[in-house]
mmCIF file of C-alpha atoms in Angstrom:
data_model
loop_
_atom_site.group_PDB
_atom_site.id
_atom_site.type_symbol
_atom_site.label_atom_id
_atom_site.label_comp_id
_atom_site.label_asym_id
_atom_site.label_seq_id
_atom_site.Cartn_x
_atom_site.Cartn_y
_atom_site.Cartn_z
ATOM 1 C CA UNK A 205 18.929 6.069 -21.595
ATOM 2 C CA UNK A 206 18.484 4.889 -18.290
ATOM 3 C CA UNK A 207 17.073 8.465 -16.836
ATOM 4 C CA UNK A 208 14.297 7.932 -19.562
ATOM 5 C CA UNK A 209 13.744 4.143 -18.326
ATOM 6 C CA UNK A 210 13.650 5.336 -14.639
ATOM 7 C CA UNK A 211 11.131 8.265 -15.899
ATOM 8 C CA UNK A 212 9.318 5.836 -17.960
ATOM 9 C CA UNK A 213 9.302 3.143 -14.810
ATOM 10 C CA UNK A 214 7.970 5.674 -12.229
ATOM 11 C CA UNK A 215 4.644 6.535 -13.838
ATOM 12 C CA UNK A 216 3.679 2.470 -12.622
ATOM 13 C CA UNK A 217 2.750 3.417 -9.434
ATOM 14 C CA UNK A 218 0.830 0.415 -8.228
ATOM 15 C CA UNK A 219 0.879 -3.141 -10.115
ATOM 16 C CA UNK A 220 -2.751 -2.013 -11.127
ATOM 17 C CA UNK A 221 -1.716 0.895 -13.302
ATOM 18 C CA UNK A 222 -2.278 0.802 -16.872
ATOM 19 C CA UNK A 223 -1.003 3.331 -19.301
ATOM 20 C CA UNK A 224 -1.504 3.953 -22.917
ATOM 21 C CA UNK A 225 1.663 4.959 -25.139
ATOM 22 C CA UNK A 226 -0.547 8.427 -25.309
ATOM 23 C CA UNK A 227 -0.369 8.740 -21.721
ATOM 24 C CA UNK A 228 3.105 7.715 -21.149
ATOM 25 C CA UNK A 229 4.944 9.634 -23.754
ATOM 26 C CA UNK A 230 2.665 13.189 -22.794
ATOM 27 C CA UNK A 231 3.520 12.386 -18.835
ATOM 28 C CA UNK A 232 7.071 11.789 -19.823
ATOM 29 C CA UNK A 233 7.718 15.231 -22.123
ATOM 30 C CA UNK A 234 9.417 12.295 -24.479
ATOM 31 C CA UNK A 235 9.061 11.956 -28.510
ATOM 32 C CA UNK A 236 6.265 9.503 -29.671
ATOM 33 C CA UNK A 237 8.941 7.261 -31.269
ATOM 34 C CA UNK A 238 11.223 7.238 -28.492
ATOM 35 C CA UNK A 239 8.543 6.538 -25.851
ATOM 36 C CA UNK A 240 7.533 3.333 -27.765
ATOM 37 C CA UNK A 241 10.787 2.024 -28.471
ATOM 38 C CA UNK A 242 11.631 1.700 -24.951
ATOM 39 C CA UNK A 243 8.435 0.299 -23.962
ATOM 40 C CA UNK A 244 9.147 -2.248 -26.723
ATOM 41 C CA UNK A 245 12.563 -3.223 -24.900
ATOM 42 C CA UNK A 246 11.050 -3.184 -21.467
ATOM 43 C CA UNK A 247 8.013 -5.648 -22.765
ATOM 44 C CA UNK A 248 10.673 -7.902 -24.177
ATOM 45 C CA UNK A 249 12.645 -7.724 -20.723
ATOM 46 C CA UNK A 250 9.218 -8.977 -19.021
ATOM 47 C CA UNK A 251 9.923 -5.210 -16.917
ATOM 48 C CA UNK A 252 6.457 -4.580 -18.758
ATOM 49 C CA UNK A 253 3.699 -6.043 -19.837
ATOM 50 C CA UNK A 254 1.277 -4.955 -22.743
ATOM 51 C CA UNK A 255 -2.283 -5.441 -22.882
ATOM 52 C CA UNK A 256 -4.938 -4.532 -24.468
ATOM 53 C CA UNK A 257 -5.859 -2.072 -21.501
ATOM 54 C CA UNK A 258 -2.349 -0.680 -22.373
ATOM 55 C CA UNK A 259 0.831 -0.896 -20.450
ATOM 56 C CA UNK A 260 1.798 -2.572 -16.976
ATOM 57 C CA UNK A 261 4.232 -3.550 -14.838
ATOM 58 C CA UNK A 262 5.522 -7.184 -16.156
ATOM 59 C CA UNK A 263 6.485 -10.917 -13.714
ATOM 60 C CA UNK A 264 10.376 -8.939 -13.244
ATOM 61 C CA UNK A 265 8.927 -5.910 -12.338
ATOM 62 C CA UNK A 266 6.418 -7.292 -9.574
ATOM 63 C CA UNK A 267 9.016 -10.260 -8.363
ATOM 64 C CA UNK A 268 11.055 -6.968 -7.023
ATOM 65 C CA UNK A 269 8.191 -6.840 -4.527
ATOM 66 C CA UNK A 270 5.774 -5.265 -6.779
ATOM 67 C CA UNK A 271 2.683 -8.162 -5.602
ATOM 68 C CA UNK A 272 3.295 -6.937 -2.097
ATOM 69 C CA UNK A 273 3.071 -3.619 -2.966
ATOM 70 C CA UNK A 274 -0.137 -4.366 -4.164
ATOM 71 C CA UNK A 275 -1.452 -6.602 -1.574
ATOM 72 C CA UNK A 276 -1.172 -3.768 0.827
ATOM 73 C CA UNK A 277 -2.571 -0.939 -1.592
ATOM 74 C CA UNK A 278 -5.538 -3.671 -2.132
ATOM 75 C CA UNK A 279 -5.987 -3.734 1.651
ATOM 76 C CA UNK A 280 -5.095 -0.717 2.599
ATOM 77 C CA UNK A 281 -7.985 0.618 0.145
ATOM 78 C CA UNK A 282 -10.772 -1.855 1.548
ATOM 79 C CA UNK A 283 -9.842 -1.648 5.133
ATOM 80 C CA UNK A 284 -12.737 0.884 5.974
ATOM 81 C CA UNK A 285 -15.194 -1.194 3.599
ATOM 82 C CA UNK A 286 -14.689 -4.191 5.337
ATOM 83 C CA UNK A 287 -15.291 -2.682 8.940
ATOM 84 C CA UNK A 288 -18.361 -1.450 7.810
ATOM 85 C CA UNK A 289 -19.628 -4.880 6.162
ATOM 86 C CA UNK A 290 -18.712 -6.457 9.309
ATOM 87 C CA UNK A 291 -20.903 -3.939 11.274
ATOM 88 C CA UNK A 292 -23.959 -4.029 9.181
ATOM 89 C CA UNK A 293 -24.308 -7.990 8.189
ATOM 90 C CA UNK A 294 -22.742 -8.611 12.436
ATOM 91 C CA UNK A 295 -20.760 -11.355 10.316
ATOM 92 C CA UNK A 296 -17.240 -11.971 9.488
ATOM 93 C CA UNK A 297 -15.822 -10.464 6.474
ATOM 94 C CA UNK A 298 -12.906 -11.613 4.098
ATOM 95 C CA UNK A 299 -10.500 -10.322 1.443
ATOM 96 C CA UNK A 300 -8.147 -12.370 -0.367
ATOM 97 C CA UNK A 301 -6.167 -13.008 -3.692
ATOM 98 C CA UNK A 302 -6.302 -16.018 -6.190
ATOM 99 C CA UNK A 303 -3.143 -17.473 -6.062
ATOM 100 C CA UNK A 304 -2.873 -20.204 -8.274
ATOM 101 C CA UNK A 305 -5.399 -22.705 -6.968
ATOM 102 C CA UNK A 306 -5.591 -21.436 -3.492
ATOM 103 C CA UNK A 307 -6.467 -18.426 -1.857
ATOM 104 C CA UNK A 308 -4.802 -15.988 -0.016
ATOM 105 C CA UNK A 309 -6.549 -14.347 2.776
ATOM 106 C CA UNK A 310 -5.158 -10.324 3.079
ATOM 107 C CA UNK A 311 -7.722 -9.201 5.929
ATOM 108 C CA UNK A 312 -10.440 -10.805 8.604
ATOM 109 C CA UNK A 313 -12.485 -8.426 10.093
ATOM 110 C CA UNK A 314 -15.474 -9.347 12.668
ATOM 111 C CA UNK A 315 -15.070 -9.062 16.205
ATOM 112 C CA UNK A 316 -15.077 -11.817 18.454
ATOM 113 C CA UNK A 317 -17.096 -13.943 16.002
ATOM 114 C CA UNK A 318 -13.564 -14.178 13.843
ATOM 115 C CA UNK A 319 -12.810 -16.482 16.378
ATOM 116 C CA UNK A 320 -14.826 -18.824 15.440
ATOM 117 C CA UNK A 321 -13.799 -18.949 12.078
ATOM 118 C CA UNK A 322 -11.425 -20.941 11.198
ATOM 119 C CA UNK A 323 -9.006 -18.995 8.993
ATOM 120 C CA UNK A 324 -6.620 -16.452 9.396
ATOM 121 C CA UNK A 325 -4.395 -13.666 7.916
ATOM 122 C CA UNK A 326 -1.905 -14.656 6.098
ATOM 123 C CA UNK A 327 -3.263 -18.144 5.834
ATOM 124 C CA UNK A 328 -4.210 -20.284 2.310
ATOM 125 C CA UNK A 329 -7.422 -22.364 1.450
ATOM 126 C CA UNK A 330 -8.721 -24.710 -1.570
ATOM 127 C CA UNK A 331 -10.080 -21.678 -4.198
ATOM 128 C CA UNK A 332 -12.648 -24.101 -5.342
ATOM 129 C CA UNK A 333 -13.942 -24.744 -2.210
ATOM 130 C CA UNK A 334 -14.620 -20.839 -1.181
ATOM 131 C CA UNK A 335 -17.127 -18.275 -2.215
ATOM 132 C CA UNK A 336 -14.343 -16.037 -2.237
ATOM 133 C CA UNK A 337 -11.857 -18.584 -4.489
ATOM 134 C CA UNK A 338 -15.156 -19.495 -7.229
ATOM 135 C CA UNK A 339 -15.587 -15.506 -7.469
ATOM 136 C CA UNK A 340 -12.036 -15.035 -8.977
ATOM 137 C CA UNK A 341 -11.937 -18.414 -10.698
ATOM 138 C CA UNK A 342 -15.069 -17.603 -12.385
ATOM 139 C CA UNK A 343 -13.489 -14.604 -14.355
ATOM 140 C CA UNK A 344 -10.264 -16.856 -16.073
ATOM 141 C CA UNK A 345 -10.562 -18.421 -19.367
ATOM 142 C CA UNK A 346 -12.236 -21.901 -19.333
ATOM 143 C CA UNK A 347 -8.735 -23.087 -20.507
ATOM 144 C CA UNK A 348 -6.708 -21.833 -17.229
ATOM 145 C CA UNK A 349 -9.122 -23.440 -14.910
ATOM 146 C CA UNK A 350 -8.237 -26.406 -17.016
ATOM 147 C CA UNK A 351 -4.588 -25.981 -16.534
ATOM 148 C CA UNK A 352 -5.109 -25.245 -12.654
ATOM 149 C CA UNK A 353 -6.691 -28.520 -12.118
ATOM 150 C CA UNK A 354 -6.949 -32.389 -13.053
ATOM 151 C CA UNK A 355 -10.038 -34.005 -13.523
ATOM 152 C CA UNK A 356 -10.914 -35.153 -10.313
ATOM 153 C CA UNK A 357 -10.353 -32.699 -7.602
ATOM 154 C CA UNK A 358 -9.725 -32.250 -3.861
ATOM 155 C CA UNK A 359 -12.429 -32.232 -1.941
ATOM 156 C CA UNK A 360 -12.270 -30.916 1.739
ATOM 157 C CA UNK A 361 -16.297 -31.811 3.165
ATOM 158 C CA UNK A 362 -18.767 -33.719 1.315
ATOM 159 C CA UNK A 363 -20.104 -30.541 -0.359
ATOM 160 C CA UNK A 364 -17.039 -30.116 -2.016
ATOM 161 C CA UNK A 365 -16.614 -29.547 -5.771
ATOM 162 C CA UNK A 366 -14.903 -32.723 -6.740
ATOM 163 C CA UNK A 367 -14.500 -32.938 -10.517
ATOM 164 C CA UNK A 368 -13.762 -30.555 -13.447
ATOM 165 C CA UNK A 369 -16.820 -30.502 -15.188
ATOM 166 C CA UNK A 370 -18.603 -29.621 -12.104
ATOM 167 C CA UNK A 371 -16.178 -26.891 -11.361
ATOM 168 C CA UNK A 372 -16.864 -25.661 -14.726
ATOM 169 C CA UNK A 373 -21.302 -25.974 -13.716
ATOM 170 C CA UNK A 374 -20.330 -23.795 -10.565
ATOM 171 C CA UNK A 375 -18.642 -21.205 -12.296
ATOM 172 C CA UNK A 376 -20.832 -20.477 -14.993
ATOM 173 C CA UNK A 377 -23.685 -20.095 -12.281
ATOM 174 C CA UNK A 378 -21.715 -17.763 -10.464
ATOM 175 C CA UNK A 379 -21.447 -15.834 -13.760
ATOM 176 C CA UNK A 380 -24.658 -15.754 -14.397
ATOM 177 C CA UNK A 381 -25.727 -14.001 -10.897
ATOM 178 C CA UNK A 382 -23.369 -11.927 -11.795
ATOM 179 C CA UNK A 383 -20.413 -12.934 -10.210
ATOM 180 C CA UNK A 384 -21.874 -13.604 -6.941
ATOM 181 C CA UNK A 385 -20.464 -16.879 -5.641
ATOM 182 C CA UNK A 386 -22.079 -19.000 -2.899
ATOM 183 C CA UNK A 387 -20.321 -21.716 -0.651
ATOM 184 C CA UNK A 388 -22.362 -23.650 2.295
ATOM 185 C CA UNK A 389 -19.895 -26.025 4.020
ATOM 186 C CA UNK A 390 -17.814 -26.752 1.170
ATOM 187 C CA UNK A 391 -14.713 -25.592 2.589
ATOM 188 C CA UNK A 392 -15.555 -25.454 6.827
ATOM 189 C CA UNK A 393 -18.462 -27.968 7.884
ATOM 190 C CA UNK A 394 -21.230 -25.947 9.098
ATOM 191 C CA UNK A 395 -20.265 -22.449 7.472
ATOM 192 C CA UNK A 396 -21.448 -20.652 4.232
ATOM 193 C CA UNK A 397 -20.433 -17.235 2.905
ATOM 194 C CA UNK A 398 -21.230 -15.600 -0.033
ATOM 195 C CA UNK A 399 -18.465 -13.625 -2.288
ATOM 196 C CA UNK A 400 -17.580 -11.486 -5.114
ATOM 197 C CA UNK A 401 -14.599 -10.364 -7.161
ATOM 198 C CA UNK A 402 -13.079 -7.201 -7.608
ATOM 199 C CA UNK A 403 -12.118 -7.277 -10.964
ATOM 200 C CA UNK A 404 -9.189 -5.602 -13.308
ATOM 201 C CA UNK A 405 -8.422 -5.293 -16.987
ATOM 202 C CA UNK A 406 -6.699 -8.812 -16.917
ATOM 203 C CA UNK A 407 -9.069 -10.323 -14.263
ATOM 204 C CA UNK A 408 -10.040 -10.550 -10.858
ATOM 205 C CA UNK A 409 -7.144 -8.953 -8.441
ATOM 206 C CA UNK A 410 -9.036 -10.147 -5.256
ATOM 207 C CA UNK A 411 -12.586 -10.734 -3.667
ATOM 208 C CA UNK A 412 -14.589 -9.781 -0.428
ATOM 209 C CA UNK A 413 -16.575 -12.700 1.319
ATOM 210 C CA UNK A 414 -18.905 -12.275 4.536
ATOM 211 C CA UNK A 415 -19.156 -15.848 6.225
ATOM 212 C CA UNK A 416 -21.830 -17.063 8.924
ATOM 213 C CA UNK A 417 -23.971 -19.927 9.558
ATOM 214 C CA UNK A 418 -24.393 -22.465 6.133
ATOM 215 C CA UNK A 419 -27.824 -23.034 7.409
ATOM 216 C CA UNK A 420 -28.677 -18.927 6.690
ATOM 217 C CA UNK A 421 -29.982 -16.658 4.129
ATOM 218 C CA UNK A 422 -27.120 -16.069 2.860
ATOM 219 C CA UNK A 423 -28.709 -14.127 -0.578
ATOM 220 C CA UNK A 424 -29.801 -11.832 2.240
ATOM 221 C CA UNK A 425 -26.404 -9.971 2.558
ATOM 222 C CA UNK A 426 -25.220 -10.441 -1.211
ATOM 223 C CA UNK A 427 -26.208 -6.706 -1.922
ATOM 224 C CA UNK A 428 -24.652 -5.540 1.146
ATOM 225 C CA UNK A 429 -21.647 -7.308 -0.266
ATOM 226 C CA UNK A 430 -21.954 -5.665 -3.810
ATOM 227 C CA UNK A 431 -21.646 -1.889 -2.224
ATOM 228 C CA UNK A 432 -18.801 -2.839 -0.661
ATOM 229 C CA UNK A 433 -17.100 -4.170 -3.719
ATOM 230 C CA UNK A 434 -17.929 -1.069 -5.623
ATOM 231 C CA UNK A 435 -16.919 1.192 -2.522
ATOM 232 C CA UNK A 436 -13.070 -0.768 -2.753
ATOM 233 C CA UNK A 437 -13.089 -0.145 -6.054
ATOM 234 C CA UNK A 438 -14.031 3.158 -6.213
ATOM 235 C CA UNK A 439 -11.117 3.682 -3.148
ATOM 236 C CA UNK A 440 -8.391 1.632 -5.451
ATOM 237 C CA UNK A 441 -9.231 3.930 -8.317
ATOM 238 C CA UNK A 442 -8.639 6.960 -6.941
ATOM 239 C CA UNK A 443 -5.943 8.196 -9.587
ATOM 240 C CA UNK A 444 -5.001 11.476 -11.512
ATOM 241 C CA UNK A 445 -7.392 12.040 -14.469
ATOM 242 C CA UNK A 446 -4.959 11.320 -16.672
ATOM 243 C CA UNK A 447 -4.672 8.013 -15.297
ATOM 244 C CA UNK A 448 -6.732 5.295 -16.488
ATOM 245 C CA UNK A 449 -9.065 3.518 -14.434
ATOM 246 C CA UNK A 450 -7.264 0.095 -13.513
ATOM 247 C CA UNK A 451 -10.165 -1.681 -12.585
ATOM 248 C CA UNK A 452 -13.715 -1.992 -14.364
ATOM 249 C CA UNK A 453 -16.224 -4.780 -15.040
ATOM 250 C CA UNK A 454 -17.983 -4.915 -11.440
ATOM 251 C CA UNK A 455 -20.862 -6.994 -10.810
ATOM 252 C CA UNK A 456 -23.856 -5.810 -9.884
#
């Protein structure tokens, strides 16, 4: 039993992989029946999870280390991407996760003007406050963002989002440019940055920013931002063909 668990186990590669039963009982060599039956018993252990995109590793599985693992596939696979936004906008690029109401930033790339900028690796803002936190927010269901935050909200400048029903105004906008989220000194006075989210069957699994000068064009860069969305997409999807594509749903 446990050989076909481990066999079963080791076709999740990265916490982005999604497999139907199809897929896992063919790659397997195991019976139909048998394949779902332990999937069933995994899903109840929270090892797995099962969506409608099929199956994936489940909150036990990825609190072995499995959100690491995909923090540095994530920015291992926009690395390049970022560099070269940096280079063409001459501005400084983010990427970073949702994490329940903050962010969490997983690369800064830019040069000497990252200096400037005050935020780092490894380091946490206000989601509601960034470009890069409204382009994730703005793909969860109306009722998380409501279970994320009260009515009134923290505010960290005067341009700050400070209530719900505001937050709620900002998101839909950013759905309707289609997913492009815009923030001019409502995190850092003085600073603006324009983001979107790379997005997955369950939602958005991270975002890329470029930040500069509030007082800019900032709509200037936003398709230099969409290629380089697509491009980390296109570099986290690399996969067998039998694998299905883990993330879909771009902007743009």
């Amino acid at each position: 039993m446990m050989e076909r668990v481990t066999l079963i186990m080791d076709l999740f590669e990265r916490p982005t992989t999604h497999l139907s039963l199809e897929a896992v009982s063919r790659r397997t060599q195991l019976p139909r029946s048998t394949t779902h039956r332990i999937l069933d018993q995994l899903v109840r252990l929270d090892w797995l999870c099962h969506t409608a995109a099929g199956y994936t590793l489940g909150t036990r599985a990825l609190g072995l280390g499995g959100r690491e693992i995909g923090h540095s596939a994530l920015r291992a696979a926009a690395a390049p991407h970022l560099l070269d936004l940096a280079v063409r906008t001459r501005m400084v690029v983010h990427l970073a996760v949702l994490d329940g109401p903050e962010i969490y930033y997983l690369d800064k790339v830019g040069g000497r003007a990252a200096v400037d900028i005050p935020s780092q690796v490894g380091g946490r803002a206000v989601a509601h406050c960034t470009g890069l936190g409204k382009a994730m927010l703005a793909w969860l269901p109306p009722e998380e963002i409501d279970a994320r935050y009260t009515q009134v909200i923290e505010r960290r400048t005067p341009h700050s989002i400070g209530r719900l029903d505001q937050l709620h105004r900002e998101l839909a906008l950013v759905r309707r440019r289609n997913g492009l989220a815009i923030d001019r000194g409502e995190c850092f006075p003085e600073l603006g940055c324009v983001g979107l989210a790379l997005r997955g069957p369950e939602g958005p699994i991270g975002a890329v920013s470029v930040v500069g000068d509030g007082r800019s064009p900032l709509e200037l860069v936003a398709p230099l931002v969409v290629n380089a969305v697509r491009a980390v997409s296109d570099e986290l999807l690399a996969a067998p063909p039998s694998q299905p594509r883990a993330v879909s749903g771009l902007a743009g």
